[in-house]
């Protein structure tokens, strides 16, 4: 069997939406989504990792919609044996969504936080506030926070440390831009974001860390990495933890894939050995589709 890097280089990204099959067949070959240039062997251990399917609602829904969606997700999760589920909702809806999720297995997450405890920081939300209203998870480093709001790796590291200190679970988002993928910098970008984002995080604290690998070129674009491309980067991330922490830490780490995850591609993605769930954007806003993602078919 050829190595994943060889397989990856033979495959083009999947196109969704308005792109027809005919157009795809006649389109010129582009180096838009190249595999990363180097390849790292997988950690040769087995682990019993529970997948985490998390919906990131972003700046969507109003109150009635949020509550109805939360109830639908709670119902869909009842059948999802061996899978953890969470929703990361807009700040105004955390309390009513928490109430809608009562008695279910679905965890509640916030989409960001500020790293200061309190003070004159207008519009900022602290981790203690989030904990007090029942949050379990907090996202840090999402590409939209990096690109639109200017969060630096140093800012993100402060948030990661504050989330952990509060006793919450942190979903740390990493991933490369399209031009970084094309120039073969995927692994370098992930290394930098992991190194800086996790600075000061001990191995013992890793139990409260989830990594979400989200290639930025695939978020909301209709493009998604093929399972082979996604697996290649997830394998690198797991090896990073082996080299920077320990093989045991690497095998225990939950590494989600994010980037146009849909009910139509989740089964193939979840068949990859180093993909431990998904951070789902747009598709998490549709109850039936997200329910299918939660209840993916194991291959």
PDB file of C-alpha atoms in Angstrom, residues 51-292:
ATOM      1  CA  UNK A  51     -15.043  10.983  19.311  1.00  0.00           C
ATOM      2  CA  UNK A  52     -16.328  14.489  19.974  1.00  0.00           C
ATOM      3  CA  UNK A  53     -18.869  15.988  17.589  1.00  0.00           C
ATOM      4  CA  UNK A  54     -19.202  19.710  18.324  1.00  0.00           C
ATOM      5  CA  UNK A  55     -21.395  22.227  16.557  1.00  0.00           C
ATOM      6  CA  UNK A  56     -20.148  25.793  16.236  1.00  0.00           C
ATOM      7  CA  UNK A  57     -23.215  27.944  15.643  1.00  0.00           C
ATOM      8  CA  UNK A  58     -21.114  31.074  15.067  1.00  0.00           C
ATOM      9  CA  UNK A  59     -23.240  34.274  14.799  1.00  0.00           C
ATOM     10  CA  UNK A  60     -26.456  32.504  13.901  1.00  0.00           C
ATOM     11  CA  UNK A  61     -29.946  31.859  15.337  1.00  0.00           C
ATOM     12  CA  UNK A  62     -32.261  33.957  17.456  1.00  0.00           C
ATOM     13  CA  UNK A  63     -33.591  32.774  20.792  1.00  0.00           C
ATOM     14  CA  UNK A  64     -36.489  30.579  19.644  1.00  0.00           C
ATOM     15  CA  UNK A  65     -34.345  28.983  16.922  1.00  0.00           C
ATOM     16  CA  UNK A  66     -31.501  28.325  19.344  1.00  0.00           C
ATOM     17  CA  UNK A  67     -33.736  26.581  21.860  1.00  0.00           C
ATOM     18  CA  UNK A  68     -35.458  24.479  19.198  1.00  0.00           C
ATOM     19  CA  UNK A  69     -32.126  23.469  17.668  1.00  0.00           C
ATOM     20  CA  UNK A  70     -30.692  22.568  21.067  1.00  0.00           C
ATOM     21  CA  UNK A  71     -33.677  20.324  21.802  1.00  0.00           C
ATOM     22  CA  UNK A  72     -33.286  18.614  18.428  1.00  0.00           C
ATOM     23  CA  UNK A  73     -29.580  18.009  19.022  1.00  0.00           C
ATOM     24  CA  UNK A  74     -30.342  16.590  22.458  1.00  0.00           C
ATOM     25  CA  UNK A  75     -32.846  14.182  20.922  1.00  0.00           C
ATOM     26  CA  UNK A  76     -30.441  13.124  18.166  1.00  0.00           C
ATOM     27  CA  UNK A  77     -27.680  12.483  20.696  1.00  0.00           C
ATOM     28  CA  UNK A  78     -29.739   9.863  22.515  1.00  0.00           C
ATOM     29  CA  UNK A  79     -28.869   7.305  19.841  1.00  0.00           C
ATOM     30  CA  UNK A  80     -25.197   8.262  19.587  1.00  0.00           C
ATOM     31  CA  UNK A  81     -23.493   5.579  21.630  1.00  0.00           C
ATOM     32  CA  UNK A  82     -19.768   6.031  22.165  1.00  0.00           C
ATOM     33  CA  UNK A  83     -19.785   9.613  20.896  1.00  0.00           C
ATOM     34  CA  UNK A  84     -19.502  12.853  22.874  1.00  0.00           C
ATOM     35  CA  UNK A  85     -21.550  15.801  21.629  1.00  0.00           C
ATOM     36  CA  UNK A  86     -21.354  19.545  22.260  1.00  0.00           C
ATOM     37  CA  UNK A  87     -22.744  22.786  20.888  1.00  0.00           C
ATOM     38  CA  UNK A  88     -20.881  26.099  21.014  1.00  0.00           C
ATOM     39  CA  UNK A  89     -23.540  28.776  20.988  1.00  0.00           C
ATOM     40  CA  UNK A  90     -23.713  32.598  20.897  1.00  0.00           C
ATOM     41  CA  UNK A  91     -23.323  34.232  24.316  1.00  0.00           C
ATOM     42  CA  UNK A  92     -26.948  35.470  24.655  1.00  0.00           C
ATOM     43  CA  UNK A  93     -28.308  31.929  24.331  1.00  0.00           C
ATOM     44  CA  UNK A  94     -26.032  30.031  26.714  1.00  0.00           C
ATOM     45  CA  UNK A  95     -28.506  29.908  29.597  1.00  0.00           C
ATOM     46  CA  UNK A  96     -31.648  29.005  27.618  1.00  0.00           C
ATOM     47  CA  UNK A  97     -29.706  26.430  25.592  1.00  0.00           C
ATOM     48  CA  UNK A  98     -28.343  24.961  28.820  1.00  0.00           C
ATOM     49  CA  UNK A  99     -31.922  24.591  30.019  1.00  0.00           C
ATOM     50  CA  UNK A 100     -32.965  23.005  26.723  1.00  0.00           C
ATOM     51  CA  UNK A 101     -30.126  20.484  26.996  1.00  0.00           C
ATOM     52  CA  UNK A 102     -30.955  19.514  30.595  1.00  0.00           C
ATOM     53  CA  UNK A 103     -30.889  15.754  31.080  1.00  0.00           C
ATOM     54  CA  UNK A 104     -29.089  15.102  27.796  1.00  0.00           C
ATOM     55  CA  UNK A 105     -25.502  14.072  27.081  1.00  0.00           C
ATOM     56  CA  UNK A 106     -24.805  17.236  25.071  1.00  0.00           C
ATOM     57  CA  UNK A 107     -22.111  19.513  26.448  1.00  0.00           C
ATOM     58  CA  UNK A 108     -22.372  23.290  26.254  1.00  0.00           C
ATOM     59  CA  UNK A 109     -19.647  25.473  24.822  1.00  0.00           C
ATOM     60  CA  UNK A 110     -18.856  29.137  24.250  1.00  0.00           C
ATOM     61  CA  UNK A 111     -17.194  30.366  21.072  1.00  0.00           C
ATOM     62  CA  UNK A 112     -14.524  32.513  22.720  1.00  0.00           C
ATOM     63  CA  UNK A 113     -13.552  34.246  25.947  1.00  0.00           C
ATOM     64  CA  UNK A 114     -11.233  36.941  27.265  1.00  0.00           C
ATOM     65  CA  UNK A 115      -8.167  36.108  29.309  1.00  0.00           C
ATOM     66  CA  UNK A 116      -8.626  38.697  32.057  1.00  0.00           C
ATOM     67  CA  UNK A 117     -10.683  37.801  35.125  1.00  0.00           C
ATOM     68  CA  UNK A 118     -12.676  41.039  35.398  1.00  0.00           C
ATOM     69  CA  UNK A 119     -12.399  44.780  34.973  1.00  0.00           C
ATOM     70  CA  UNK A 120     -12.930  47.588  32.493  1.00  0.00           C
ATOM     71  CA  UNK A 121     -13.026  45.448  29.340  1.00  0.00           C
ATOM     72  CA  UNK A 122     -16.249  46.491  27.632  1.00  0.00           C
ATOM     73  CA  UNK A 123     -18.019  43.616  25.803  1.00  0.00           C
ATOM     74  CA  UNK A 124     -15.488  41.040  27.003  1.00  0.00           C
ATOM     75  CA  UNK A 125     -16.635  37.772  28.598  1.00  0.00           C
ATOM     76  CA  UNK A 126     -14.522  35.995  31.206  1.00  0.00           C
ATOM     77  CA  UNK A 127     -14.113  32.285  31.812  1.00  0.00           C
ATOM     78  CA  UNK A 128     -15.614  32.646  35.296  1.00  0.00           C
ATOM     79  CA  UNK A 129     -18.748  34.106  33.718  1.00  0.00           C
ATOM     80  CA  UNK A 130     -18.929  31.181  31.311  1.00  0.00           C
ATOM     81  CA  UNK A 131     -18.430  28.630  34.056  1.00  0.00           C
ATOM     82  CA  UNK A 132     -21.089  30.278  36.207  1.00  0.00           C
ATOM     83  CA  UNK A 133     -23.737  29.783  33.510  1.00  0.00           C
ATOM     84  CA  UNK A 134     -22.870  26.149  32.909  1.00  0.00           C
ATOM     85  CA  UNK A 135     -20.384  26.016  30.052  1.00  0.00           C
ATOM     86  CA  UNK A 136     -18.250  22.905  29.661  1.00  0.00           C
ATOM     87  CA  UNK A 137     -16.164  23.893  26.619  1.00  0.00           C
ATOM     88  CA  UNK A 138     -14.667  27.086  25.207  1.00  0.00           C
ATOM     89  CA  UNK A 139     -13.233  27.517  21.724  1.00  0.00           C
ATOM     90  CA  UNK A 140      -9.880  29.265  21.347  1.00  0.00           C
ATOM     91  CA  UNK A 141      -8.052  30.275  18.201  1.00  0.00           C
ATOM     92  CA  UNK A 142     -10.770  29.768  15.623  1.00  0.00           C
ATOM     93  CA  UNK A 143      -9.562  31.047  12.259  1.00  0.00           C
ATOM     94  CA  UNK A 144     -12.320  33.673  12.161  1.00  0.00           C
ATOM     95  CA  UNK A 145     -11.125  35.039  15.498  1.00  0.00           C
ATOM     96  CA  UNK A 146      -7.577  35.087  14.148  1.00  0.00           C
ATOM     97  CA  UNK A 147      -8.407  36.673  10.781  1.00  0.00           C
ATOM     98  CA  UNK A 148     -11.298  39.025  11.584  1.00  0.00           C
ATOM     99  CA  UNK A 149     -10.611  40.015  15.185  1.00  0.00           C
ATOM    100  CA  UNK A 150      -6.827  39.857  15.120  1.00  0.00           C
ATOM    101  CA  UNK A 151      -6.231  37.208  17.785  1.00  0.00           C
ATOM    102  CA  UNK A 152      -2.524  36.387  17.861  1.00  0.00           C
ATOM    103  CA  UNK A 153      -0.950  33.131  18.984  1.00  0.00           C
ATOM    104  CA  UNK A 154       0.022  34.928  22.183  1.00  0.00           C
ATOM    105  CA  UNK A 155      -3.569  36.059  22.797  1.00  0.00           C
ATOM    106  CA  UNK A 156      -4.800  32.548  22.140  1.00  0.00           C
ATOM    107  CA  UNK A 157      -2.277  31.068  24.557  1.00  0.00           C
ATOM    108  CA  UNK A 158      -3.502  33.401  27.310  1.00  0.00           C
ATOM    109  CA  UNK A 159      -7.060  32.249  26.621  1.00  0.00           C
ATOM    110  CA  UNK A 160      -6.044  28.571  26.637  1.00  0.00           C
ATOM    111  CA  UNK A 161      -4.317  28.946  30.007  1.00  0.00           C
ATOM    112  CA  UNK A 162      -7.278  30.864  31.463  1.00  0.00           C
ATOM    113  CA  UNK A 163      -9.793  28.290  30.222  1.00  0.00           C
ATOM    114  CA  UNK A 164      -7.789  25.470  31.796  1.00  0.00           C
ATOM    115  CA  UNK A 165      -7.297  27.374  35.047  1.00  0.00           C
ATOM    116  CA  UNK A 166     -11.076  27.800  35.254  1.00  0.00           C
ATOM    117  CA  UNK A 167     -11.555  24.034  35.036  1.00  0.00           C
ATOM    118  CA  UNK A 168     -13.165  24.162  31.598  1.00  0.00           C
ATOM    119  CA  UNK A 169     -12.275  22.203  28.467  1.00  0.00           C
ATOM    120  CA  UNK A 170     -10.545  24.069  25.656  1.00  0.00           C
ATOM    121  CA  UNK A 171     -11.034  23.298  21.976  1.00  0.00           C
ATOM    122  CA  UNK A 172      -7.912  24.803  20.390  1.00  0.00           C
ATOM    123  CA  UNK A 173      -8.340  25.465  16.676  1.00  0.00           C
ATOM    124  CA  UNK A 174      -5.399  25.286  14.273  1.00  0.00           C
ATOM    125  CA  UNK A 175      -5.065  25.235  10.501  1.00  0.00           C
ATOM    126  CA  UNK A 176      -3.391  26.677   7.448  1.00  0.00           C
ATOM    127  CA  UNK A 177      -4.456  29.194   4.811  1.00  0.00           C
ATOM    128  CA  UNK A 178      -4.881  28.140   1.173  1.00  0.00           C
ATOM    129  CA  UNK A 179      -1.591  29.748   0.119  1.00  0.00           C
ATOM    130  CA  UNK A 180       0.202  28.029   3.005  1.00  0.00           C
ATOM    131  CA  UNK A 181      -1.152  24.660   1.851  1.00  0.00           C
ATOM    132  CA  UNK A 182      -0.063  25.371  -1.719  1.00  0.00           C
ATOM    133  CA  UNK A 183       3.460  26.310  -0.637  1.00  0.00           C
ATOM    134  CA  UNK A 184       3.862  23.191   1.514  1.00  0.00           C
ATOM    135  CA  UNK A 185       3.765  25.007   4.870  1.00  0.00           C
ATOM    136  CA  UNK A 186       0.889  23.081   6.467  1.00  0.00           C
ATOM    137  CA  UNK A 187       3.001  21.213   9.012  1.00  0.00           C
ATOM    138  CA  UNK A 188       5.049  24.317   9.826  1.00  0.00           C
ATOM    139  CA  UNK A 189       1.900  26.366  10.469  1.00  0.00           C
ATOM    140  CA  UNK A 190       0.435  23.654  12.698  1.00  0.00           C
ATOM    141  CA  UNK A 191       3.726  23.363  14.587  1.00  0.00           C
ATOM    142  CA  UNK A 192       3.802  27.106  15.267  1.00  0.00           C
ATOM    143  CA  UNK A 193       0.172  27.286  16.355  1.00  0.00           C
ATOM    144  CA  UNK A 194       0.518  24.265  18.633  1.00  0.00           C
ATOM    145  CA  UNK A 195       3.837  25.374  20.104  1.00  0.00           C
ATOM    146  CA  UNK A 196       2.668  28.906  20.870  1.00  0.00           C
ATOM    147  CA  UNK A 197      -0.932  28.054  21.700  1.00  0.00           C
ATOM    148  CA  UNK A 198       0.025  25.376  24.228  1.00  0.00           C
ATOM    149  CA  UNK A 199       2.976  27.201  25.805  1.00  0.00           C
ATOM    150  CA  UNK A 200       2.886  26.585  29.544  1.00  0.00           C
ATOM    151  CA  UNK A 201       0.373  23.723  29.286  1.00  0.00           C
ATOM    152  CA  UNK A 202       1.517  20.649  31.194  1.00  0.00           C
ATOM    153  CA  UNK A 203       0.932  17.084  30.097  1.00  0.00           C
ATOM    154  CA  UNK A 204      -1.491  16.625  32.990  1.00  0.00           C
ATOM    155  CA  UNK A 205      -3.585  19.514  31.638  1.00  0.00           C
ATOM    156  CA  UNK A 206      -3.899  17.938  28.196  1.00  0.00           C
ATOM    157  CA  UNK A 207      -6.885  15.914  29.407  1.00  0.00           C
ATOM    158  CA  UNK A 208      -8.867  19.156  29.091  1.00  0.00           C
ATOM    159  CA  UNK A 209      -7.548  20.034  25.629  1.00  0.00           C
ATOM    160  CA  UNK A 210      -9.161  19.110  22.325  1.00  0.00           C
ATOM    161  CA  UNK A 211      -7.460  20.028  19.048  1.00  0.00           C
ATOM    162  CA  UNK A 212      -9.596  21.032  16.073  1.00  0.00           C
ATOM    163  CA  UNK A 213      -7.676  20.963  12.797  1.00  0.00           C
ATOM    164  CA  UNK A 214      -9.494  23.275  10.402  1.00  0.00           C
ATOM    165  CA  UNK A 215      -7.826  24.028   7.075  1.00  0.00           C
ATOM    166  CA  UNK A 216      -8.909  27.619   6.587  1.00  0.00           C
ATOM    167  CA  UNK A 217      -9.445  27.150   2.850  1.00  0.00           C
ATOM    168  CA  UNK A 218     -12.156  24.576   3.627  1.00  0.00           C
ATOM    169  CA  UNK A 219     -14.214  26.554   6.166  1.00  0.00           C
ATOM    170  CA  UNK A 220     -17.526  27.563   4.642  1.00  0.00           C
ATOM    171  CA  UNK A 221     -16.170  27.313   1.091  1.00  0.00           C
ATOM    172  CA  UNK A 222     -17.740  24.037   0.002  1.00  0.00           C
ATOM    173  CA  UNK A 223     -14.256  22.610  -0.302  1.00  0.00           C
ATOM    174  CA  UNK A 224     -13.098  19.938   2.088  1.00  0.00           C
ATOM    175  CA  UNK A 225      -9.871  18.047   2.430  1.00  0.00           C
ATOM    176  CA  UNK A 226     -10.115  14.511   1.157  1.00  0.00           C
ATOM    177  CA  UNK A 227     -10.007  11.969   3.975  1.00  0.00           C
ATOM    178  CA  UNK A 228      -6.417  11.178   2.925  1.00  0.00           C
ATOM    179  CA  UNK A 229      -5.318  14.819   3.188  1.00  0.00           C
ATOM    180  CA  UNK A 230      -7.103  15.286   6.502  1.00  0.00           C
ATOM    181  CA  UNK A 231      -5.612  12.081   7.904  1.00  0.00           C
ATOM    182  CA  UNK A 232      -2.109  13.118   6.847  1.00  0.00           C
ATOM    183  CA  UNK A 233      -2.301  16.328   8.891  1.00  0.00           C
ATOM    184  CA  UNK A 234      -4.022  14.660  11.840  1.00  0.00           C
ATOM    185  CA  UNK A 235      -1.260  12.074  11.856  1.00  0.00           C
ATOM    186  CA  UNK A 236       1.312  14.880  11.954  1.00  0.00           C
ATOM    187  CA  UNK A 237      -0.507  16.579  14.849  1.00  0.00           C
ATOM    188  CA  UNK A 238      -0.572  13.343  16.832  1.00  0.00           C
ATOM    189  CA  UNK A 239       3.147  12.831  16.214  1.00  0.00           C
ATOM    190  CA  UNK A 240       3.722  16.425  17.385  1.00  0.00           C
ATOM    191  CA  UNK A 241       2.214  15.529  20.757  1.00  0.00           C
ATOM    192  CA  UNK A 242       4.343  12.392  20.927  1.00  0.00           C
ATOM    193  CA  UNK A 243       7.502  14.409  20.349  1.00  0.00           C
ATOM    194  CA  UNK A 244       6.586  17.388  22.541  1.00  0.00           C
ATOM    195  CA  UNK A 245       4.798  15.549  25.369  1.00  0.00           C
ATOM    196  CA  UNK A 246       4.732  11.737  25.222  1.00  0.00           C
ATOM    197  CA  UNK A 247       3.402   8.856  23.097  1.00  0.00           C
ATOM    198  CA  UNK A 248       0.713   8.274  25.727  1.00  0.00           C
ATOM    199  CA  UNK A 249      -0.374  11.920  25.556  1.00  0.00           C
ATOM    200  CA  UNK A 250      -0.454  11.719  21.773  1.00  0.00           C
ATOM    201  CA  UNK A 251      -2.654   8.649  21.731  1.00  0.00           C
ATOM    202  CA  UNK A 252      -5.081  10.129  24.252  1.00  0.00           C
ATOM    203  CA  UNK A 253      -5.470  13.452  22.397  1.00  0.00           C
ATOM    204  CA  UNK A 254      -8.825  14.089  20.713  1.00  0.00           C
ATOM    205  CA  UNK A 255      -8.150  15.657  17.301  1.00  0.00           C
ATOM    206  CA  UNK A 256     -11.242  16.887  15.485  1.00  0.00           C
ATOM    207  CA  UNK A 257     -11.498  17.761  11.812  1.00  0.00           C
ATOM    208  CA  UNK A 258     -13.334  20.909  10.779  1.00  0.00           C
ATOM    209  CA  UNK A 259     -13.944  22.434   7.371  1.00  0.00           C
ATOM    210  CA  UNK A 260     -17.194  21.847   5.475  1.00  0.00           C
ATOM    211  CA  UNK A 261     -18.014  18.652   7.353  1.00  0.00           C
ATOM    212  CA  UNK A 262     -21.401  17.390   6.166  1.00  0.00           C
ATOM    213  CA  UNK A 263     -23.605  14.370   6.597  1.00  0.00           C
ATOM    214  CA  UNK A 264     -22.411  13.284   3.137  1.00  0.00           C
ATOM    215  CA  UNK A 265     -18.694  13.108   3.995  1.00  0.00           C
ATOM    216  CA  UNK A 266     -18.573  12.447   7.734  1.00  0.00           C
ATOM    217  CA  UNK A 267     -18.478   8.639   7.435  1.00  0.00           C
ATOM    218  CA  UNK A 268     -15.345   8.660   5.265  1.00  0.00           C
ATOM    219  CA  UNK A 269     -13.633  11.249   7.456  1.00  0.00           C
ATOM    220  CA  UNK A 270     -14.407   9.320  10.635  1.00  0.00           C
ATOM    221  CA  UNK A 271     -12.966   6.145   9.130  1.00  0.00           C
ATOM    222  CA  UNK A 272      -9.500   7.731   9.324  1.00  0.00           C
ATOM    223  CA  UNK A 273      -7.504   6.438  12.319  1.00  0.00           C
ATOM    224  CA  UNK A 274      -6.403   9.859  13.612  1.00  0.00           C
ATOM    225  CA  UNK A 275      -9.679  11.754  13.189  1.00  0.00           C
ATOM    226  CA  UNK A 276     -11.554  11.768  16.484  1.00  0.00           C
ATOM    227  CA  UNK A 277     -14.635  13.782  15.684  1.00  0.00           C
ATOM    228  CA  UNK A 278     -15.585  17.031  14.000  1.00  0.00           C
ATOM    229  CA  UNK A 279     -16.022  20.722  14.707  1.00  0.00           C
ATOM    230  CA  UNK A 280     -19.004  21.479  12.486  1.00  0.00           C
ATOM    231  CA  UNK A 281     -20.005  24.948  11.342  1.00  0.00           C
ATOM    232  CA  UNK A 282     -22.873  25.523   8.920  1.00  0.00           C
ATOM    233  CA  UNK A 283     -24.081  21.938   8.952  1.00  0.00           C
ATOM    234  CA  UNK A 284     -24.625  22.113  12.722  1.00  0.00           C
ATOM    235  CA  UNK A 285     -27.432  24.632  12.192  1.00  0.00           C
ATOM    236  CA  UNK A 286     -29.628  22.035  10.475  1.00  0.00           C
ATOM    237  CA  UNK A 287     -30.962  19.564  13.013  1.00  0.00           C
ATOM    238  CA  UNK A 288     -31.384  16.558  10.741  1.00  0.00           C
ATOM    239  CA  UNK A 289     -27.986  16.932   9.101  1.00  0.00           C
ATOM    240  CA  UNK A 290     -26.155  17.445  12.378  1.00  0.00           C
ATOM    241  CA  UNK A 291     -28.064  14.519  13.842  1.00  0.00           C
ATOM    242  CA  UNK A 292     -26.725  12.368  11.021  1.00  0.00           C
TER     243      UNK A 292
END
